[in-house]
Short mmCIF file of C-alpha atoms in Angstrom, two decimals:
data_model
loop_
_atom_site.label_atom_id
_atom_site.label_comp_id
_atom_site.label_asym_id
_atom_site.label_seq_id
_atom_site.Cartn_x
_atom_site.Cartn_y
_atom_site.Cartn_z
CA MET A 6 7.14 211.72 294.87
CA ARG A 7 4.86 214.62 294.63
CA PHE A 8 4.51 216.89 291.66
CA ASP A 9 3.58 220.37 290.93
CA ARG A 10 1.29 220.88 287.96
CA HIS A 11 1.26 224.14 285.90
CA THR A 12 -0.53 225.28 282.84
CA VAL A 13 1.78 226.30 279.95
CA VAL A 14 0.83 228.27 276.97
CA LEU A 15 3.06 228.28 273.81
CA LEU A 16 2.39 231.32 271.68
CA VAL A 17 2.80 230.20 267.99
CA ARG A 18 2.76 232.38 264.90
CA PRO A 19 0.33 230.62 262.45
CA ASP A 20 1.34 230.12 258.87
CA ASP A 21 -1.55 232.19 257.76
CA ALA A 22 -0.94 235.16 260.14
CA PRO A 23 -2.30 238.32 258.57
CA ASP A 24 0.40 240.58 256.93
CA LEU A 25 -0.28 244.00 258.49
CA PRO A 26 1.45 247.46 258.33
CA GLN A 27 4.06 247.99 260.95
CA ASP A 28 2.06 250.50 262.85
CA ALA A 29 -0.75 247.93 263.27
CA LEU A 30 1.82 245.34 264.34
CA ASP A 31 3.16 247.73 266.91
CA ARG A 32 -0.21 248.52 268.38
CA ILE A 33 -1.03 244.69 268.54
CA GLN A 34 2.25 243.98 270.30
CA ASP A 35 1.82 246.78 272.79
CA ALA A 36 -1.80 245.51 273.45
CA HIS A 37 -0.40 242.01 273.85
CA LEU A 38 2.12 243.11 276.46
CA ALA A 39 -0.60 245.10 278.37
CA HIS A 40 -2.86 242.06 278.36
CA GLN A 41 0.00 239.93 279.64
CA ALA A 42 0.88 242.37 282.35
CA GLY A 43 -2.76 242.37 283.47
CA LEU A 44 -2.61 238.71 283.79
CA VAL A 45 0.49 238.97 286.00
CA GLU A 46 -1.11 241.49 288.15
CA GLN A 47 -4.25 239.19 288.45
CA GLY A 48 -1.92 236.33 289.50
CA ALA A 49 -2.83 234.10 286.56
CA VAL A 50 0.54 234.38 284.86
CA LEU A 51 3.63 233.09 286.86
CA ALA A 52 6.34 233.60 284.18
CA ALA A 53 6.19 234.65 280.46
CA GLY A 54 8.61 235.66 277.94
CA PRO A 55 9.57 235.48 274.24
CA PHE A 56 11.66 232.85 272.50
CA LEU A 57 14.81 234.01 270.69
CA ASP A 58 17.22 232.29 268.24
CA GLY A 59 15.09 229.10 268.10
CA ASP A 60 15.03 226.44 265.50
CA ASP A 61 11.35 227.12 264.76
CA GLU A 62 10.78 230.72 264.34
CA ARG A 63 7.02 230.17 264.52
CA ILE A 64 7.23 229.49 268.36
CA ARG A 65 7.22 232.98 269.67
CA GLY A 66 6.62 232.91 273.47
CA PHE A 67 6.18 230.67 276.55
CA VAL A 68 3.85 231.35 279.56
CA VAL A 69 3.47 229.44 282.78
CA LEU A 70 0.07 229.96 284.55
CA SER A 71 -1.38 229.32 287.81
CA VAL A 72 -4.78 228.60 286.37
CA ASP A 73 -6.43 225.36 284.89
CA PRO A 74 -6.02 224.73 281.15
CA ASP A 75 -9.55 225.84 280.25
CA THR A 76 -9.10 229.19 282.11
CA ALA A 77 -5.81 229.65 280.29
CA ARG A 78 -7.65 229.12 276.93
CA ASN A 79 -10.28 231.72 277.82
CA LEU A 80 -7.62 234.23 278.92
CA TYR A 81 -5.56 233.77 275.78
CA ALA A 82 -8.66 233.88 273.50
CA ASN A 83 -8.81 237.53 274.74
CA ASP A 84 -5.18 238.27 273.99
CA PRO A 85 -5.14 240.98 271.33
CA ALA A 86 -2.32 239.23 269.29
CA VAL A 87 -4.38 236.03 269.46
CA SER A 88 -7.66 237.60 268.43
CA ALA A 89 -5.75 239.56 265.54
CA GLY A 90 -4.56 236.19 264.22
CA ARG A 91 -0.91 237.05 264.79
CA LEU A 92 -0.50 234.30 267.47
CA VAL A 93 -2.12 231.02 268.41
CA ALA A 94 -2.37 229.83 271.95
CA ARG A 95 -1.28 226.16 272.42
CA VAL A 96 -2.26 225.09 275.91
CA THR A 97 -0.88 222.05 277.94
CA SER A 98 -0.19 220.99 281.37
CA TRP A 99 3.35 220.62 282.65
CA MET A 100 4.39 218.43 285.76
CA VAL A 101 7.70 218.92 287.65
CA PRO A 102 8.79 217.37 290.99
CA GLU A 103 7.26 219.48 293.72
CA GLY A 104 9.31 222.49 294.52
CA GLN A 105 11.64 222.15 291.55
CA VAL A 106 10.42 225.35 289.99
CA ARG A 107 9.74 228.60 291.86
CA PHE A 108 8.41 231.82 290.66
CA GLU A 109 9.08 235.27 291.92
CA GLN A 110 6.78 238.39 291.39
CA VAL A 111 8.70 240.86 289.26
CA PRO A 112 7.54 243.74 287.15
CA VAL A 113 6.83 242.94 283.50
CA PRO A 114 6.72 245.47 280.62
CA ARG A 115 3.35 246.83 279.58
CA SER A 116 4.59 248.12 276.13
CA MET A 117 7.46 247.87 273.68
CA LEU A 118 8.74 251.20 274.83
CA GLU A 119 8.89 250.03 278.36
CA ALA A 120 10.60 246.69 277.30
CA ALA A 121 13.10 248.61 275.36
CA ALA A 122 13.88 250.98 278.12
CA GLY A 123 15.38 247.98 280.07
CA ASP A 124 14.57 249.54 283.46
#
């Protein structure tokens, strides 16, 4: 059997995340979404999104990438939410039977306003 190998990033809220005013958190979140959208446009990110209603609230998001783990680490070191200490990127490889998972190119939000618009 053949397998596809993808790089996965779990975005995790660290226990020592800085406590920031809401306006700063909003700016960081918008910058995070813009960074993520840029990685989608570059073809590095195949799929990404937040986790909701999880058993562990620290696990905030999931990303599947088309790049190797070291490249993913470098890309996410530049994520504004990671560099601000609000998130930590945990990188690993994920293997699935070849062709089991397919990814489509779809628009992604570049800001919270765009995400909230639902269009």
